[in-house]
Amino acid sequence: MRLRVEFTTEPFDLDEAPAHAVVAREVIQNADLDAVDVGPFGTTAEGGADEVLTAVDSLLRRALASGATRVSLQVNVIGEGSK
């Protein structure tokens, strides 16, 4: 099964990326995922179910430990093929 995750972390800072946003971006960019798209108000990535769920677990734990007060995320099934 393939999944797509989209997430944002808060609080926002338009002048400089807060630590929790930097950590979240690093987790996703360093995970074994496909099609990572980092944006100013949200990040998306796709991959196999195990890889996405492992990345989401790390993302939540590390972003919250780095000062995030809210993490909004959505996970969608996008296909049955596995990576």
Tab-separated table of N, CA and C in Angstrom:
chain	number	residue	atom	x	y	z
A	1	MET	N	0.852	-1.189	0.000
A	1	MET	CA	0.000	0.000	0.000
A	1	MET	C	0.887	1.238	0.000
A	2	ARG	N	0.497	2.223	-0.767
A	2	ARG	CA	1.213	3.500	-0.811
A	2	ARG	C	0.373	4.575	-0.138
A	3	LEU	N	1.071	5.458	0.574
A	3	LEU	CA	0.408	6.525	1.312
A	3	LEU	C	0.993	7.877	0.928
A	4	ARG	N	0.175	8.906	1.114
A	4	ARG	CA	0.632	10.296	0.997
A	4	ARG	C	0.363	10.967	2.335
A	5	VAL	N	1.342	11.664	2.855
A	5	VAL	CA	1.172	12.430	4.084
A	5	VAL	C	1.347	13.902	3.752
A	6	GLU	N	0.509	14.713	4.353
A	6	GLU	CA	0.627	16.169	4.258
A	6	GLU	C	0.570	16.703	5.675
A	7	PHE	N	1.478	17.615	6.021
A	7	PHE	CA	1.491	18.109	7.402
A	7	PHE	C	1.956	19.556	7.476
A	8	THR	N	1.590	20.189	8.586
A	8	THR	CA	2.102	21.499	8.972
A	8	THR	C	2.371	21.464	10.470
A	9	THR	N	3.314	22.291	10.896
A	9	THR	CA	3.579	22.436	12.329
A	9	THR	C	3.343	23.883	12.711
A	10	GLU	N	2.981	24.079	13.944
A	10	GLU	CA	2.722	25.430	14.455
A	10	GLU	C	3.416	25.585	15.796
A	11	PRO	N	3.713	26.778	16.229
A	11	PRO	CA	3.297	28.070	15.695
A	11	PRO	C	4.126	28.476	14.482
A	12	PHE	N	3.503	29.279	13.630
A	12	PHE	CA	4.161	29.814	12.446
A	12	PHE	C	5.056	30.983	12.829
A	13	ASP	N	6.098	31.157	12.047
A	13	ASP	CA	6.942	32.337	12.139
A	13	ASP	C	7.310	32.687	10.710
A	14	LEU	N	6.786	33.777	10.202
A	14	LEU	CA	7.011	34.146	8.809
A	14	LEU	C	8.397	34.708	8.558
A	15	ASP	N	9.098	35.128	9.608
A	15	ASP	CA	10.431	35.698	9.440
A	15	ASP	C	11.520	34.632	9.371
A	16	GLU	N	11.376	33.587	10.162
A	16	GLU	CA	12.397	32.539	10.242
A	16	GLU	C	11.728	31.221	10.588
A	17	ALA	N	12.173	30.158	9.944
A	17	ALA	CA	11.596	28.836	10.227
A	17	ALA	C	11.911	28.438	11.666
A	18	PRO	N	10.868	28.135	12.459
A	18	PRO	CA	11.110	27.721	13.835
A	18	PRO	C	11.767	26.333	13.890
A	19	ALA	N	12.374	26.029	15.006
A	19	ALA	CA	13.094	24.758	15.172
A	19	ALA	C	12.218	23.561	14.856
A	20	HIS	N	10.960	23.584	15.289
A	20	HIS	CA	10.090	22.431	15.048
A	20	HIS	C	9.823	22.223	13.567
A	21	ALA	N	9.764	23.305	12.787
A	21	ALA	CA	9.547	23.184	11.341
A	21	ALA	C	10.795	22.635	10.659
A	22	VAL	N	11.956	23.067	11.101
A	22	VAL	CA	13.213	22.579	10.539
A	22	VAL	C	13.373	21.090	10.825
A	23	VAL	N	13.096	20.689	12.050
A	23	VAL	CA	13.206	19.282	12.438
A	23	VAL	C	12.223	18.430	11.631
A	24	ALA	N	10.992	18.879	11.502
A	24	ALA	CA	9.983	18.123	10.749
A	24	ALA	C	10.416	17.956	9.296
A	25	ARG	N	10.919	19.019	8.703
A	25	ARG	CA	11.387	18.956	7.311
A	25	ARG	C	12.545	17.969	7.184
A	26	GLU	N	13.488	18.011	8.119
A	26	GLU	CA	14.626	17.091	8.078
A	26	GLU	C	14.198	15.638	8.205
A	27	VAL	N	13.243	15.364	9.090
A	27	VAL	CA	12.745	13.993	9.257
A	27	VAL	C	12.216	13.469	7.933
A	28	ILE	N	11.392	14.257	7.267
A	28	ILE	CA	10.777	13.819	6.021
A	28	ILE	C	11.811	13.717	4.904
A	29	GLN	N	12.704	14.678	4.813
A	29	GLN	CA	13.705	14.644	3.751
A	29	GLN	C	14.699	13.492	3.923
A	30	ASN	N	14.933	13.068	5.148
A	30	ASN	CA	15.871	11.980	5.404
A	30	ASN	C	15.214	10.611	5.449
A	31	ALA	N	13.891	10.562	5.403
A	31	ALA	CA	13.172	9.287	5.408
A	31	ALA	C	13.240	8.671	4.013
A	32	ASP	N	12.974	7.390	3.949
A	32	ASP	CA	12.987	6.668	2.674
A	32	ASP	C	11.639	6.851	1.978
A	33	LEU	N	11.370	8.093	1.537
A	33	LEU	CA	10.093	8.435	0.919
A	33	LEU	C	10.309	8.965	-0.487
A	34	ASP	N	9.221	8.983	-1.263
A	34	ASP	CA	9.248	9.494	-2.633
A	34	ASP	C	8.561	10.847	-2.679
A	35	ALA	N	8.835	11.604	-3.704
A	35	ALA	CA	8.066	12.808	-4.048
A	35	ALA	C	7.859	13.756	-2.879
A	36	VAL	N	8.922	14.070	-2.150
A	36	VAL	CA	8.827	15.020	-1.048
A	36	VAL	C	8.723	16.430	-1.623
A	37	ASP	N	7.725	17.177	-1.157
A	37	ASP	CA	7.513	18.557	-1.604
A	37	ASP	C	7.385	19.437	-0.372
A	38	VAL	N	8.414	20.221	-0.089
A	38	VAL	CA	8.442	21.101	1.075
A	38	VAL	C	7.928	22.472	0.660
A	39	GLY	N	6.909	22.949	1.351
A	39	GLY	CA	6.357	24.264	1.064
A	39	GLY	C	6.324	25.121	2.309
A	40	PRO	N	6.063	26.405	2.169
A	40	PRO	CA	6.079	27.306	3.321
A	40	PRO	C	4.928	27.057	4.299
A	41	PHE	N	3.837	26.497	3.826
A	41	PHE	CA	2.682	26.273	4.706
A	41	PHE	C	2.259	24.817	4.763
A	42	GLY	N	3.077	23.921	4.251
A	42	GLY	CA	2.765	22.512	4.308
A	42	GLY	C	3.779	21.705	3.520
A	43	THR	N	3.933	20.465	3.918
A	43	THR	CA	4.865	19.557	3.270
A	43	THR	C	4.118	18.279	2.943
A	44	THR	N	4.400	17.711	1.770
A	44	THR	CA	3.800	16.441	1.384
A	44	THR	C	4.909	15.466	1.013
A	45	ALA	N	4.601	14.186	1.187
A	45	ALA	CA	5.525	13.129	0.786
A	45	ALA	C	4.716	11.866	0.532
A	46	GLU	N	5.269	11.000	-0.288
A	46	GLU	CA	4.626	9.734	-0.617
A	46	GLU	C	5.621	8.613	-0.419
A	47	GLY	N	5.080	7.429	-0.159
A	47	GLY	CA	5.932	6.254	-0.028
A	47	GLY	C	5.130	5.057	0.392
A	48	GLY	N	5.839	3.978	0.624
A	48	GLY	CA	5.209	2.770	1.131
A	48	GLY	C	4.638	3.018	2.517
A	49	ALA	N	3.624	2.236	2.879
A	49	ALA	CA	2.937	2.440	4.161
A	49	ALA	C	3.893	2.396	5.347
A	50	ASP	N	4.775	1.403	5.397
A	50	ASP	CA	5.698	1.301	6.532
A	50	ASP	C	6.614	2.509	6.622
A	51	GLU	N	7.117	2.954	5.484
A	51	GLU	CA	8.025	4.096	5.476
A	51	GLU	C	7.321	5.382	5.893
A	52	VAL	N	6.117	5.595	5.399
A	52	VAL	CA	5.365	6.807	5.761
A	52	VAL	C	5.011	6.784	7.245
A	53	LEU	N	4.511	5.664	7.734
A	53	LEU	CA	4.106	5.598	9.140
A	53	LEU	C	5.300	5.740	10.081
A	54	THR	N	6.435	5.183	9.717
A	54	THR	CA	7.647	5.352	10.519
A	54	THR	C	8.067	6.819	10.536
A	55	ALA	N	8.015	7.471	9.373
A	55	ALA	CA	8.379	8.889	9.290
A	55	ALA	C	7.414	9.750	10.098
A	56	VAL	N	6.118	9.447	10.044
A	56	VAL	CA	5.119	10.211	10.799
A	56	VAL	C	5.363	10.080	12.302
A	57	ASP	N	5.683	8.895	12.763
A	57	ASP	CA	5.976	8.691	14.184
A	57	ASP	C	7.153	9.576	14.613
A	58	SER	N	8.230	9.532	13.841
A	58	SER	CA	9.407	10.346	14.159
A	58	SER	C	9.099	11.834	14.043
A	59	LEU	N	8.364	12.207	13.017
A	59	LEU	CA	7.967	13.598	12.809
A	59	LEU	C	7.216	14.141	14.022
A	60	LEU	N	6.216	13.414	14.479
A	60	LEU	CA	5.422	13.873	15.626
A	60	LEU	C	6.271	14.001	16.877
A	61	ARG	N	7.040	12.976	17.177
A	61	ARG	CA	7.851	12.988	18.396
A	61	ARG	C	8.886	14.116	18.380
A	62	ARG	N	9.585	14.276	17.263
A	62	ARG	CA	10.664	15.260	17.205
A	62	ARG	C	10.145	16.688	17.088
A	63	ALA	N	9.056	16.896	16.326
A	63	ALA	CA	8.504	18.251	16.200
A	63	ALA	C	7.964	18.736	17.539
A	64	LEU	N	7.250	17.876	18.251
A	64	LEU	CA	6.709	18.263	19.554
A	64	LEU	C	7.828	18.524	20.561
A	65	ALA	N	8.871	17.700	20.518
A	65	ALA	CA	10.009	17.901	21.418
A	65	ALA	C	10.775	19.181	21.082
A	66	SER	N	10.619	19.670	19.854
A	66	SER	CA	11.325	20.874	19.411
A	66	SER	C	10.481	22.135	19.504
A	67	GLY	N	9.320	22.039	20.172
A	67	GLY	CA	8.537	23.240	20.423
A	67	GLY	C	7.247	23.404	19.651
A	68	ALA	N	6.897	22.446	18.807
A	68	ALA	CA	5.613	22.558	18.105
A	68	ALA	C	4.479	22.494	19.130
A	69	THR	N	3.493	23.353	18.959
A	69	THR	CA	2.321	23.328	19.826
A	69	THR	C	1.143	22.657	19.123
A	70	ARG	N	1.309	22.442	17.816
A	70	ARG	CA	0.271	21.774	17.046
A	70	ARG	C	0.911	21.186	15.785
A	71	VAL	N	0.527	19.961	15.475
A	71	VAL	CA	0.927	19.329	14.223
A	71	VAL	C	-0.355	18.859	13.560
A	72	SER	N	-0.626	19.396	12.390
A	72	SER	CA	-1.799	18.981	11.627
A	72	SER	C	-1.317	18.084	10.505
A	73	LEU	N	-1.927	16.902	10.399
A	73	LEU	CA	-1.505	16.031	9.319
A	73	LEU	C	-2.674	15.247	8.765
A	74	GLN	N	-2.486	14.851	7.541
A	74	GLN	CA	-3.480	14.050	6.834
A	74	GLN	C	-2.720	12.947	6.125
A	75	VAL	N	-3.219	11.720	6.233
A	75	VAL	CA	-2.618	10.583	5.553
A	75	VAL	C	-3.681	9.974	4.648
A	76	ASN	N	-3.322	9.793	3.377
A	76	ASN	CA	-4.243	9.228	2.403
A	76	ASN	C	-3.635	7.996	1.749
A	77	VAL	N	-4.471	6.992	1.498
A	77	VAL	CA	-4.059	5.840	0.691
A	77	VAL	C	-4.121	6.283	-0.758
A	78	ILE	N	-3.019	6.104	-1.486
A	78	ILE	CA	-2.993	6.533	-2.890
A	78	ILE	C	-2.778	5.374	-3.844
A	79	GLY	N	-2.508	4.186	-3.333
A	79	GLY	CA	-2.320	3.042	-4.217
A	79	GLY	C	-2.013	1.798	-3.439
A	80	GLU	N	-2.136	0.688	-4.109
A	80	GLU	CA	-1.900	-0.596	-3.458
A	80	GLU	C	-0.478	-1.110	-3.643
A	81	GLY	N	0.224	-0.595	-4.652
A	81	GLY	CA	1.595	-1.064	-4.894
A	81	GLY	C	2.519	-0.646	-3.788
A	82	SER	N	3.436	-1.497	-3.406
A	82	SER	CA	4.398	-1.162	-2.356
A	82	SER	C	5.722	-0.772	-2.969
A	83	LYS	N	6.452	0.072	-2.311
A	83	LYS	CA	7.751	0.526	-2.787
A	83	LYS	C	8.789	-0.544	-2.577
